[in-house]
Amino acid sequence: MQQAGQQTDRSGFTAVAREQLPWLYSLARRLVGDQAEDAVQECLIKAYRAYDKLRDEQAAPAWFRQILLNCIRDRYRKESGLPVEDSIDDMSEHSLYRQIADADPLPYSDSVHLDFLAAFEQAHVWEVLDRIKALYRVPLVLVHMEGFSTAQVARMFGVARGTVLSWLHRGRKLFERELWDYATEHDLLAAGKGSRAMISCAEAVGQLWEYLEHEVDDADRGQVEEHLAFCRRCCGEAEFAEALRDFLRSAARPHLPGDVANRLVGFLDELKEST
């Protein structure tokens, strides 16, 4: 009786899995690039084998996503473990916001920073992300595009939260640099106080992303907000950081190319027939 029940449960797997394919492929594409299709197929195999454990189909999106993330995590660990970090000390002071302001690439724009971001299409963002090493790209995608907390990512990869924060800092700097380089290479720019001493601009800017993601404690949040209330330049940079974060998230919309969809649907049919 139990086996018959499991078979009945699995009979609905194809329909449920097909609904998840756009999201799964989009997430895998951002995390592992050209290996996305292989990662999704591995996820489908594991999900099919464990489908009888899914009690509520409403939970299917989170359930499939977690299986995919586990597959990708295990793949990284098996292939090379955690990579050695690159040194990007020369980028520690780099700011895309200030680079855009200094270069003034859109002289007739009243909102040059937002118009700079508007020049990018979703496919452009994916290509920029592909330029970043997986060590920095994966945390960037998980935290700033998929909504995971830094603590969750730390547990996922078995590292300290401080290590994840370091990866994120480097990843954001690399993303900013690659975004500017991509725009230049593809000619996208041609298209378009209390008694306590306030923290410095460098300290405020250094905590902007954690501040936006609610990753700072109340004391640090108060210091950042106090500084932003008096510093127009940093306030503008905070607005741009929020826009950049939202711009990155906007690229998380699901996208499944037709040829990939056909292959994955065919793979699901083969998987069903093989059992």
Coordinates of C-alpha atoms in Angstrom, one line a residue:
M1 CA 0.0 0.0 0.0
Q2 CA 2.8 2.4 0.8
Q3 CA 4.5 1.8 -2.5
A4 CA 1.2 2.4 -4.4
G5 CA 0.8 5.7 -2.5
Q6 CA 4.3 6.8 -3.4
Q7 CA 3.6 6.0 -7.0
T8 CA 0.4 8.1 -6.9
D9 CA 2.3 11.0 -5.3
R10 CA 5.0 10.8 -8.0
S11 CA 2.5 10.8 -10.8
G12 CA 2.0 14.5 -10.2
F13 CA 5.7 15.3 -10.2
T14 CA 6.0 16.3 -13.9
A15 CA 3.3 18.9 -13.7
V16 CA 4.7 20.4 -10.5
A17 CA 8.3 20.3 -11.7
R18 CA 7.4 22.0 -15.0
E19 CA 6.0 25.0 -13.1
Q20 CA 9.3 25.4 -11.3
L21 CA 11.6 25.1 -14.4
P22 CA 11.8 28.9 -15.2
W23 CA 12.7 29.8 -11.6
L24 CA 15.1 26.9 -11.2
Y25 CA 16.9 27.5 -14.5
S26 CA 17.1 31.3 -13.8
L27 CA 18.6 30.7 -10.4
A28 CA 21.0 28.1 -11.7
R29 CA 22.0 30.4 -14.6
R30 CA 23.0 33.1 -12.2
L31 CA 24.9 30.8 -9.9
V32 CA 26.7 28.4 -12.2
G33 CA 26.5 30.0 -15.7
D34 CA 26.8 27.6 -18.5
Q35 CA 26.4 24.6 -16.2
A36 CA 22.8 25.6 -15.3
E37 CA 21.1 23.0 -17.3
D38 CA 23.2 20.2 -15.8
A39 CA 22.5 21.5 -12.3
V40 CA 18.7 21.6 -13.0
Q41 CA 18.7 18.1 -14.3
E42 CA 20.6 16.9 -11.2
C43 CA 18.0 18.8 -9.1
L44 CA 15.1 17.1 -10.9
I45 CA 16.5 13.7 -10.4
K46 CA 16.9 14.2 -6.6
A47 CA 13.5 15.9 -6.4
Y48 CA 11.8 13.0 -8.2
R49 CA 13.4 10.5 -5.9
A50 CA 12.2 12.4 -2.8
Y51 CA 8.9 13.6 -4.2
D52 CA 6.8 11.5 -1.8
K53 CA 8.3 13.6 1.0
L54 CA 6.7 16.8 -0.4
R55 CA 3.5 17.0 1.7
D56 CA 2.2 20.4 0.4
E57 CA 2.5 21.4 -3.2
Q58 CA 2.2 25.1 -2.1
A59 CA 5.7 24.6 -0.6
A60 CA 7.1 23.2 -3.9
P61 CA 8.9 26.4 -5.0
A62 CA 11.0 26.6 -1.8
W63 CA 11.4 22.8 -1.8
F64 CA 12.8 22.7 -5.3
R65 CA 15.0 25.7 -4.7
Q66 CA 16.6 24.2 -1.7
I67 CA 17.3 21.0 -3.5
L68 CA 19.0 23.0 -6.4
L69 CA 21.0 25.0 -3.9
N70 CA 22.2 21.8 -2.2
C71 CA 23.2 20.4 -5.6
I72 CA 25.2 23.5 -6.5
R73 CA 26.8 23.6 -3.0
D74 CA 27.8 20.0 -3.2
R75 CA 29.2 20.5 -6.7
Y76 CA 31.5 23.3 -5.5
R77 CA 32.7 21.3 -2.6
K78 CA 33.4 18.2 -4.7
E79 CA 35.2 19.9 -7.5
S80 CA 37.5 22.2 -5.7
G81 CA 36.3 23.0 -2.2
L82 CA 36.2 26.7 -1.3
P83 CA 38.4 28.7 -3.7
V84 CA 41.3 30.9 -2.6
E85 CA 40.2 34.6 -2.4
D86 CA 41.7 37.0 -4.8
S87 CA 43.3 40.2 -3.6
I88 CA 41.4 43.3 -4.7
D89 CA 42.9 45.7 -2.2
D90 CA 43.3 48.2 -5.0
M91 CA 39.5 48.3 -5.3
S92 CA 38.7 48.9 -1.6
E93 CA 38.0 52.6 -2.3
H94 CA 36.3 52.0 -5.6
S95 CA 32.9 53.5 -6.0
L96 CA 30.7 53.2 -9.1
Y97 CA 28.6 56.1 -7.8
R98 CA 31.5 58.4 -7.8
Q99 CA 33.0 57.0 -11.0
I100 CA 29.8 57.8 -12.8
A101 CA 29.7 61.3 -11.2
D102 CA 33.3 62.0 -12.2
A103 CA 33.0 60.7 -15.7
D104 CA 29.5 62.2 -16.3
P105 CA 28.8 59.8 -19.2
L106 CA 25.3 61.2 -19.8
P107 CA 25.7 65.0 -19.6
Y108 CA 22.1 65.8 -20.5
S109 CA 20.6 63.6 -17.8
D110 CA 19.2 65.0 -14.6
S111 CA 19.5 61.6 -13.0
V112 CA 22.7 60.2 -14.4
H113 CA 23.2 57.3 -12.0
L114 CA 19.7 55.9 -12.5
D115 CA 19.9 56.4 -16.3
F116 CA 23.2 54.5 -16.2
L117 CA 21.4 51.5 -14.7
A118 CA 18.5 51.9 -17.1
A119 CA 20.9 51.3 -20.0
F120 CA 21.2 47.6 -19.0
E121 CA 18.8 44.9 -20.0
Q122 CA 18.4 41.7 -17.9
A123 CA 20.7 39.7 -20.3
H124 CA 23.4 42.3 -19.8
V125 CA 23.2 41.8 -16.0
W126 CA 23.6 38.1 -16.4
E127 CA 26.7 38.6 -18.6
V128 CA 28.2 40.9 -16.0
L129 CA 27.5 38.4 -13.2
D130 CA 29.2 35.7 -15.4
R131 CA 32.4 37.7 -15.2
I132 CA 32.6 37.4 -11.5
K133 CA 34.3 34.4 -9.9
A134 CA 31.8 32.0 -8.3
L135 CA 33.3 32.6 -4.9
Y136 CA 31.9 36.2 -5.0
R137 CA 29.0 35.7 -7.4
V138 CA 27.2 33.0 -5.4
P139 CA 26.9 35.0 -2.1
L140 CA 26.0 38.1 -4.1
V141 CA 23.1 36.3 -5.9
L142 CA 21.9 34.5 -2.8
V143 CA 21.8 37.5 -0.5
H144 CA 21.0 40.4 -2.8
M145 CA 18.9 38.7 -5.4
E146 CA 17.3 35.7 -3.7
G147 CA 16.8 37.2 -0.2
F148 CA 18.9 34.8 1.9
S149 CA 20.5 36.3 5.0
T150 CA 24.3 36.2 5.5
A151 CA 23.8 33.8 8.4
Q152 CA 21.9 31.4 6.1
V153 CA 24.6 31.5 3.5
A154 CA 27.3 31.0 6.1
R155 CA 25.5 27.8 7.4
M156 CA 25.1 26.7 3.8
F157 CA 28.8 26.8 3.1
G158 CA 30.0 26.0 6.6
V159 CA 32.0 29.2 7.1
A160 CA 31.9 32.1 9.5
R161 CA 29.4 34.9 8.8
G162 CA 32.3 37.3 8.7
T163 CA 33.7 35.3 5.7
V164 CA 30.4 35.7 3.9
L165 CA 30.4 39.5 4.6
S166 CA 34.0 39.6 3.1
W167 CA 32.9 37.7 0.0
L168 CA 29.9 40.1 -0.4
H169 CA 32.0 43.2 -0.1
R170 CA 34.4 41.9 -2.7
G171 CA 31.6 40.7 -4.9
R172 CA 29.8 44.1 -4.8
K173 CA 33.1 45.9 -5.7
L174 CA 33.7 43.4 -8.6
F175 CA 30.1 43.8 -9.7
E176 CA 30.4 47.6 -9.8
R177 CA 33.7 47.4 -11.7
E178 CA 32.4 44.9 -14.2
L179 CA 29.2 46.9 -14.7
W180 CA 31.2 50.0 -15.7
D181 CA 33.6 48.0 -17.9
Y182 CA 30.7 46.2 -19.6
A183 CA 28.9 49.5 -20.3
T184 CA 32.1 51.0 -21.7
E185 CA 32.9 47.9 -23.9
H186 CA 29.4 47.6 -25.3
D187 CA 28.9 51.4 -25.8
L188 CA 25.8 51.4 -23.5
L189 CA 26.7 54.9 -22.3
A190 CA 26.3 56.4 -25.7
A191 CA 22.6 55.3 -25.7
G192 CA 21.6 57.1 -23.0
K193 CA 25.1 66.0 15.0
G194 CA 24.8 64.9 18.7
S195 CA 27.3 64.9 21.5
R196 CA 28.9 61.8 20.0
A197 CA 31.1 62.3 17.0
M198 CA 29.6 61.1 13.8
I199 CA 31.2 58.3 11.9
S200 CA 33.2 59.2 8.8
C201 CA 32.0 59.0 5.2
A202 CA 34.2 56.0 4.7
E203 CA 32.6 54.2 7.7
A204 CA 29.1 55.1 6.6
V205 CA 29.6 54.1 3.0
G206 CA 31.3 50.9 4.2
Q207 CA 28.1 49.8 6.0
L208 CA 25.5 50.9 3.4
W209 CA 24.7 47.5 2.0
E210 CA 24.5 45.8 5.4
Y211 CA 22.3 48.8 6.5
L212 CA 20.0 48.3 3.5
E213 CA 19.7 44.6 4.1
H214 CA 19.0 45.1 7.9
E215 CA 22.3 43.3 8.8
V216 CA 23.5 46.0 11.2
D217 CA 22.6 46.3 14.9
D218 CA 20.6 49.2 16.3
A219 CA 23.7 51.2 17.3
D220 CA 25.3 51.0 13.9
R221 CA 22.0 51.7 12.2
G222 CA 21.6 54.9 14.3
Q223 CA 25.2 56.0 13.4
V224 CA 24.6 55.4 9.7
E225 CA 21.3 57.3 9.7
E226 CA 22.8 60.1 11.7
H227 CA 25.6 60.5 9.2
L228 CA 23.2 60.3 6.2
A229 CA 21.0 63.0 7.7
F230 CA 24.0 65.5 7.5
C231 CA 26.0 64.4 4.5
R232 CA 24.4 65.0 1.2
R233 CA 27.0 63.1 -0.8
C234 CA 26.7 60.0 1.3
C235 CA 22.9 60.3 1.2
G236 CA 23.0 60.3 -2.5
E237 CA 25.3 57.3 -2.5
A238 CA 22.9 55.5 -0.1
E239 CA 20.0 56.2 -2.6
F240 CA 22.2 54.8 -5.4
A241 CA 23.2 51.7 -3.4
E242 CA 19.5 51.0 -2.8
A243 CA 18.7 51.5 -6.5
L244 CA 21.7 49.2 -7.4
R245 CA 20.4 46.6 -5.0
D246 CA 16.9 46.8 -6.5
F247 CA 18.3 46.8 -10.0
L248 CA 20.2 43.6 -9.2
R249 CA 17.0 42.0 -7.8
S250 CA 15.0 43.0 -10.9
A251 CA 17.2 40.6 -12.9
A252 CA 16.0 37.7 -10.8
R253 CA 12.8 37.4 -13.0
P254 CA 12.6 33.8 -14.3
H255 CA 13.7 33.2 -17.8
L256 CA 13.8 29.8 -19.5
P257 CA 14.9 29.8 -23.2
G258 CA 12.7 27.7 -25.5
D259 CA 15.3 25.2 -26.5
V260 CA 16.4 24.6 -22.9
A261 CA 12.7 24.2 -21.9
N262 CA 12.2 21.6 -24.6
R263 CA 15.2 19.6 -23.4
L264 CA 14.3 19.8 -19.7
V265 CA 10.7 18.8 -20.4
G266 CA 11.9 15.9 -22.5
F267 CA 14.3 14.9 -19.7
L268 CA 11.3 14.9 -17.3
D269 CA 9.4 12.6 -19.7
E270 CA 12.3 10.3 -19.9
L271 CA 12.7 10.3 -16.1
K272 CA 9.0 9.3 -15.8
E273 CA 9.2 6.6 -18.3
S274 CA 12.4 5.1 -16.8
T275 CA 10.6 4.2 -13.6

